[in-house]
Coordinates of C-alpha atoms in Angstrom, one line a residue:
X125 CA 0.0 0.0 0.0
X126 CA 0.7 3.5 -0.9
X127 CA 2.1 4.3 2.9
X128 CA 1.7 6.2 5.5
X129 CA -2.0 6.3 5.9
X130 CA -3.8 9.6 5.6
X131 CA -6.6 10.7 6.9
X132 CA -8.8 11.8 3.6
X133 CA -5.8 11.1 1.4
X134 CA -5.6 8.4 -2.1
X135 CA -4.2 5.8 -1.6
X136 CA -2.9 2.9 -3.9
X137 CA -3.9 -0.5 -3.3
X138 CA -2.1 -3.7 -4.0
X139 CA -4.4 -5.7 -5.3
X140 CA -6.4 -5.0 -8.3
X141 CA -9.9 -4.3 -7.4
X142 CA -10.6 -2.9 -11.3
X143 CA -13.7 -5.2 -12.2
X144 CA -15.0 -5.4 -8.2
X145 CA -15.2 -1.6 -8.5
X146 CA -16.5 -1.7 -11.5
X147 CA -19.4 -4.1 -10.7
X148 CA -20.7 -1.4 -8.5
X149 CA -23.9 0.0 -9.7
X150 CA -22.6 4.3 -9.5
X151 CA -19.4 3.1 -11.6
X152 CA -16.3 4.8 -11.3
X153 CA -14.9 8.2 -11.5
X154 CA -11.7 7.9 -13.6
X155 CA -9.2 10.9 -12.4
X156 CA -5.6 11.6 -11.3
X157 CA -3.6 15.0 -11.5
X158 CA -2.6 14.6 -15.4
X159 CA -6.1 14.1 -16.1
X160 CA -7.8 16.6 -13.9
X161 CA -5.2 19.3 -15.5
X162 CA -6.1 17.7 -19.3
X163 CA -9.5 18.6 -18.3
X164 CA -8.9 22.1 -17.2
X165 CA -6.9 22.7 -20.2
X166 CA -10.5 21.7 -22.2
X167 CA -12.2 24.6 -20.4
X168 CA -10.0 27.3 -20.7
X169 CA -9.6 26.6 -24.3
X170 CA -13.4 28.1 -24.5
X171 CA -12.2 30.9 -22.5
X172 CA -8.6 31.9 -24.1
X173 CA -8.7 30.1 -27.1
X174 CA -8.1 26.7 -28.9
X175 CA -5.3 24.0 -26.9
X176 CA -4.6 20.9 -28.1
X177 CA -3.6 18.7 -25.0
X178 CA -1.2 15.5 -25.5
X179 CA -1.6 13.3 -22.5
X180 CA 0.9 11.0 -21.0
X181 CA 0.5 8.2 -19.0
X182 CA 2.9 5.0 -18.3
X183 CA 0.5 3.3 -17.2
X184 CA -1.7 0.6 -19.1
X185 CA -4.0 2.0 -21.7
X186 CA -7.7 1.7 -20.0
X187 CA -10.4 2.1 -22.7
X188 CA -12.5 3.6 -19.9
X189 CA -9.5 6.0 -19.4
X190 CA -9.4 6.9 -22.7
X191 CA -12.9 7.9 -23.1
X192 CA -12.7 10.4 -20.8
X193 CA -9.4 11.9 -21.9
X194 CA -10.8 12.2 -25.4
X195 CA -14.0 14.2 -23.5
X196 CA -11.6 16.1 -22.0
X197 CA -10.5 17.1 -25.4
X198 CA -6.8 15.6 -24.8
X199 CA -5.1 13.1 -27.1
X200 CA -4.1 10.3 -24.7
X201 CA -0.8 8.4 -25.1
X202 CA 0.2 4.9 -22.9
X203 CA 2.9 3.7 -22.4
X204 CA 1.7 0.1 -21.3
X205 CA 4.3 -0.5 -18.4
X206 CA 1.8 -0.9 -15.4
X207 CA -2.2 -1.6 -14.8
X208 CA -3.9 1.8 -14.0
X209 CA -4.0 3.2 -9.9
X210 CA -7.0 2.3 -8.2
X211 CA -7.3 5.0 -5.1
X212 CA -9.5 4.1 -1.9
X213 CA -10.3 6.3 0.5
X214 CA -8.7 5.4 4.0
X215 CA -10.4 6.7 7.5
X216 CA -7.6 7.2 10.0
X217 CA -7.7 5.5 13.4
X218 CA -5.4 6.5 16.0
X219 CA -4.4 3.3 16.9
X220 CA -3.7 2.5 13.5
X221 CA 0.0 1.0 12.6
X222 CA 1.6 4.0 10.2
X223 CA 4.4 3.2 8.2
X224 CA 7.0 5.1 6.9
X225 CA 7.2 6.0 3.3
X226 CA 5.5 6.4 -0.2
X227 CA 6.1 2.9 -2.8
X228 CA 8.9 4.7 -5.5
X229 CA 8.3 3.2 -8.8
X230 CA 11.5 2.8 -11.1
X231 CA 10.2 2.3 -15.1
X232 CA 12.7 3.1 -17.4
X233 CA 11.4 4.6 -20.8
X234 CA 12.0 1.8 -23.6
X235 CA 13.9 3.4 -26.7
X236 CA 10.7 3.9 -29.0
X237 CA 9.4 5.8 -25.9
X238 CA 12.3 8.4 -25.6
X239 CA 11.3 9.1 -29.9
X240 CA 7.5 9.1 -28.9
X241 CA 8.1 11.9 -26.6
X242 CA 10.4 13.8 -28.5
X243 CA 7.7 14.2 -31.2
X244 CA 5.3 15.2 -29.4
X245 CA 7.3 17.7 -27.1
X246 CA 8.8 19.2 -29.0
X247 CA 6.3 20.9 -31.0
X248 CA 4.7 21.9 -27.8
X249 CA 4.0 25.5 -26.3
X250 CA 4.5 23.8 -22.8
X251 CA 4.9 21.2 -20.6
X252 CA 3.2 19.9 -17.6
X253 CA 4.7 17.3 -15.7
X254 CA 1.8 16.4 -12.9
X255 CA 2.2 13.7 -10.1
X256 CA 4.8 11.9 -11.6
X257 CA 6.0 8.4 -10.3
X258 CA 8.6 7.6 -12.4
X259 CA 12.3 9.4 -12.5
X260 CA 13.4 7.8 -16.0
X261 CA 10.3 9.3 -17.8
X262 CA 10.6 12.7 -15.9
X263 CA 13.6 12.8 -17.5
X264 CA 12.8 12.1 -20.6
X265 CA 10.8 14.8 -21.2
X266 CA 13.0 17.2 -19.2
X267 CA 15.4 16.7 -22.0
X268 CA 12.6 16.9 -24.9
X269 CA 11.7 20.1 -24.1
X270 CA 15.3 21.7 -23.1
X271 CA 16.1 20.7 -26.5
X272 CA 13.1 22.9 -27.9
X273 CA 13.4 25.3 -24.9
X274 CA 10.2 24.5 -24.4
X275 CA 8.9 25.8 -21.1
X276 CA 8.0 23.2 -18.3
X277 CA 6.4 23.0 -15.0
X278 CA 5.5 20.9 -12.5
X279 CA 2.9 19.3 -9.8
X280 CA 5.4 17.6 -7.0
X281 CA 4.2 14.8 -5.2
X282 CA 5.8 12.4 -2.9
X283 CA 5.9 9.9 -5.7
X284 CA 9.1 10.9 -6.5
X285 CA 12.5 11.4 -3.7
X286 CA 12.6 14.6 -2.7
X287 CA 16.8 14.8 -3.9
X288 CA 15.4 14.1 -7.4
X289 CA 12.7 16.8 -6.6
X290 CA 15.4 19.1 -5.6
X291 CA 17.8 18.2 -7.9
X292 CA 16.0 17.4 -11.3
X293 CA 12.7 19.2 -11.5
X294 CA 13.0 22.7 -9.4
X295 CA 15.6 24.4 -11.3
X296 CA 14.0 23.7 -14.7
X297 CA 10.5 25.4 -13.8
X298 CA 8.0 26.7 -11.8
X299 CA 6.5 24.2 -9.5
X300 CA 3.0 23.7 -7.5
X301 CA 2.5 21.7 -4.5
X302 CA -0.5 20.9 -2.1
X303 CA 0.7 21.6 1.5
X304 CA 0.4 17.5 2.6
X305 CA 2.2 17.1 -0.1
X306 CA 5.2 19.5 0.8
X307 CA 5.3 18.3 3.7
X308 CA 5.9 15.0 3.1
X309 CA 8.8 15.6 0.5
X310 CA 10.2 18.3 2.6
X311 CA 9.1 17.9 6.1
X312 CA 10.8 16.0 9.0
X313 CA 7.3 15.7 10.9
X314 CA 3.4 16.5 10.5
X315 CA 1.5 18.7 12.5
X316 CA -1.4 18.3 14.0
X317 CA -3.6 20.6 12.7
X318 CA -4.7 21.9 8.9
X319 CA -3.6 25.7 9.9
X320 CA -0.1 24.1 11.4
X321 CA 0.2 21.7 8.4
X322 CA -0.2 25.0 6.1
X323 CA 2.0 27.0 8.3
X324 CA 4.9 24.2 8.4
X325 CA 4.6 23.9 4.7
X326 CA 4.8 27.8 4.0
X327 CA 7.8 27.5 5.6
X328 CA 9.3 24.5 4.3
X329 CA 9.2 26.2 1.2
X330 CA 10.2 29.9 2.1
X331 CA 13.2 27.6 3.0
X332 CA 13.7 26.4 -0.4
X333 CA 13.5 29.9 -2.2
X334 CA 16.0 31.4 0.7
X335 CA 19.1 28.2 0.3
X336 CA 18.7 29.0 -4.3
X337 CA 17.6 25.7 -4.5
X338 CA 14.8 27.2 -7.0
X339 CA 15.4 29.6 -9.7
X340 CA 11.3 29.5 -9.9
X341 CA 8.6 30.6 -8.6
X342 CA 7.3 27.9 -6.0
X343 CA 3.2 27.9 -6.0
X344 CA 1.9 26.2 -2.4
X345 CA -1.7 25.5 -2.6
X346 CA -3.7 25.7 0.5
X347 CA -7.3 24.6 -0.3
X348 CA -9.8 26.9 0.8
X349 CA -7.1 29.2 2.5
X350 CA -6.1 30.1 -1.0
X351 CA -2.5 29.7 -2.7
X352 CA 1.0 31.2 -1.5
X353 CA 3.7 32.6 -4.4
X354 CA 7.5 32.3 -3.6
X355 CA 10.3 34.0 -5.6
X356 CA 13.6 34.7 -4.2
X357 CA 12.2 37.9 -3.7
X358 CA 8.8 38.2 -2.3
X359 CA 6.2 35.7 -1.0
X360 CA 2.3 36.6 -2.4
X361 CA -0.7 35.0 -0.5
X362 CA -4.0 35.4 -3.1
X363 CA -7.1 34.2 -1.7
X364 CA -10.9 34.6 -1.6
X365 CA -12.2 38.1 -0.4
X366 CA -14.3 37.5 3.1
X367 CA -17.4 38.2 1.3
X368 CA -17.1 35.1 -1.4
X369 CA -16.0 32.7 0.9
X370 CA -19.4 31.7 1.5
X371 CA -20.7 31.6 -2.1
X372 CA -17.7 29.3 -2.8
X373 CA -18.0 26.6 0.1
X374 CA -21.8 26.7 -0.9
X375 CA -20.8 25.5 -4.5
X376 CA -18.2 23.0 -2.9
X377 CA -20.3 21.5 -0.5
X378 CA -22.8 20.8 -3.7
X379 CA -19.9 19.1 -5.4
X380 CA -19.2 17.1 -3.2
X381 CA -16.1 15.0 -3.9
X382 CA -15.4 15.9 -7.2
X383 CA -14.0 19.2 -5.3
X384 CA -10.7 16.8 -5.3
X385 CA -8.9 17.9 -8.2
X386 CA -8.9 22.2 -7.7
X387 CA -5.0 22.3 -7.4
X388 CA -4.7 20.5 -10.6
X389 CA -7.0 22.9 -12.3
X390 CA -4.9 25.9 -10.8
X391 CA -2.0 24.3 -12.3
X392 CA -3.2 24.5 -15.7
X393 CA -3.8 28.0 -15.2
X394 CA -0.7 28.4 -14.8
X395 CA 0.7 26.6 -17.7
X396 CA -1.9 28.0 -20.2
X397 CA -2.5 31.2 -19.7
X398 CA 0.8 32.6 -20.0
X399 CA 0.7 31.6 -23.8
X400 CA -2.3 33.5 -24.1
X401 CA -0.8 36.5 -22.9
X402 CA 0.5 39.6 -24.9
X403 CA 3.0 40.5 -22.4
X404 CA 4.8 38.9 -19.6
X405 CA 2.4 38.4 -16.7
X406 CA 2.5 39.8 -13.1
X407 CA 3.4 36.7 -11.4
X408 CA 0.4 37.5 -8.3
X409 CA -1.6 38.7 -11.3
X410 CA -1.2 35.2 -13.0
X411 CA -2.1 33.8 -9.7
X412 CA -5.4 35.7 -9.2
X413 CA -6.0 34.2 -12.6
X414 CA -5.6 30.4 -12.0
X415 CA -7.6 30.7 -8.9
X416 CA -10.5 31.8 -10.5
X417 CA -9.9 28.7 -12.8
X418 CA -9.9 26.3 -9.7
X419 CA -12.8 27.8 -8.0
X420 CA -15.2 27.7 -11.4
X421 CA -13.9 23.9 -11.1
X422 CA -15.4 23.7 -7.6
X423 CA -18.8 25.0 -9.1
X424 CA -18.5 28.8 -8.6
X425 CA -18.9 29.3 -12.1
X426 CA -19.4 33.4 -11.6
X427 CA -16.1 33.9 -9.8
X428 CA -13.9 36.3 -11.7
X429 CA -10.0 37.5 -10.3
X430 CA -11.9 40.4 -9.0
X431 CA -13.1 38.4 -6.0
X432 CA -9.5 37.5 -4.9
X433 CA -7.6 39.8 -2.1
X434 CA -3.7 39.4 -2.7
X435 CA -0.9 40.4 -0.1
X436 CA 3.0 41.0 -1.0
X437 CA 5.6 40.9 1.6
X438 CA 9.5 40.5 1.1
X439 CA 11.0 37.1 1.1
X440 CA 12.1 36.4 4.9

């Protein structure tokens, strides 16, 4: 199992439960970071303009997959090396046994995949690299688009060692993590409590920014506390103005579970609408942007960058 046990957290399973699940009368709800962002890239092409998405997946092609990729409006691509993640849902019990660490998966990309990816790459206008699990691959497209200077960002997650994280993916782009998340790449314990977790995180990565270790902007997403910007220079919170918070949790609460997903839209705000720009883009600006994105996802759908608050401070 896909370890320690979180309270609320996905989870991956070691045994295959694909047709049990799928015997169950309400079906499944096929997801995962690349796909939620594939999906958000489909929305905002109504709102910026046409994007064509390639997706990428190592794992086995699923034809269930694949059908709601192609919804999506993205052009799926497997590479046939492992069955598809099933997630579960795990209460947490105090009592419960944790153990330490996240399963690291080692696939190394087979030569026709290194020629796959450099055609599609590089005739890309980015690259988002979300939730990956496998270091070989990450690497492979690292090198696709450097040869195209093609610009590349990232959703971290503890998938991945965090000296591979440090080493490999922060100093070739702009990077978003969940605040769980950065906690347990970065983090030497967990706090207690959701404000603490957020706190401990903000400054696990304030950390980062201050020791060079990323040339780029760091984006930690909060939920609905709103998202934190770090740059060498300054650190940018952006977040719902008092007065929408209750129109937003309204729309949430009516979504239900689906809600999972919001960072992964805000990442694909952050990919796409730079290349829709006509100038370079205020960096809090861009950030007031992408929220809006995540919280139409949650089912605000009249939220506009208007209804954000944002507050600049110098790097400490």
């Amino acid at each position: 199992m896909d370890l320690p046990i979180r309270e609320g957290h996905k989870h991956r399973l070691p045994t295959p439960i694909k047709e049990e699940v799928r015997a169950i009368m309400s079906g499944e709800d096929p997801g995962g970071g690349g796909a939620n962002s594939a999906g958000a890239l489909h929305t905002l092409s109504s709102i910026l303009g046409e994007i064509s998405v390639d997706y990428f997946d190592v794992s086995v092609s699923d034809p269930l997959v694949c059908d709601t990729l192609y919804a999506r409006g993205a052009t799926p691509h497997f590479f046939n090396r492992r069955e598809v993640p099933y997630n579960a849902i795990i209460p947490y019990r105090e009592d419960r046994l944790v153990l330490k660490g996240p399963v690291l998966l080692r696939y190394t990309p087979k030569q026709e995949h290194y020629k796959h990816i450099m055609r599609i790459v590089s005739g890309s206008g980015a690259l988002l690299i979300n939730s990956p699990k496998d270091s070989g691959y990450v690497e492979a497209f690292l090198n696709a688009a450097l040869s195209r200077r093609i610009p590349t960002y990232f959703v971290a997650t503890p998938s991945l060692e965090r000296e591979f994280i440090e080493k490999k993916m922060l100093p070739r782009g702009p990077s978003v993590f969940n605040y769980n998340d950065a906690i347990d790449i970065f983090g030497d314990h967990i706090p207690s409590t959701k404000d603490d977790k957020r706190a401990y995180a903000l400054e696990l990565l304030t950390a980062l920014c201050k020791d060079g270790k990323s040339p780029h902007p760091l984006y930690l997403t909060l939920g609905p506390k709103g998202v934190y910007v770090l740059t060498d220079e300054e650190r940018i919170h952006v977040g719902l103005k008092k007065e929408e918070q209750p129109i937003a949790n309204q729309a949430r609460r009516e979504k239900g579970y689906a809600a999972n997903g919001a960072g992964d839209v805000f990442a694909a705000g952050i990919v796409a609408r730079p290349l829709f720009a006509q100038q370079a883009m205020d960096i809090g600006e861009l950030a007031m942007q992408a929220s809006a994105d995540a919280v139409r996802y949650l089912g605000y759908s009249g939220v506009t960058p208007s209804a954000f608050s944002i507050d600049r401070k110098p790097l400490r």
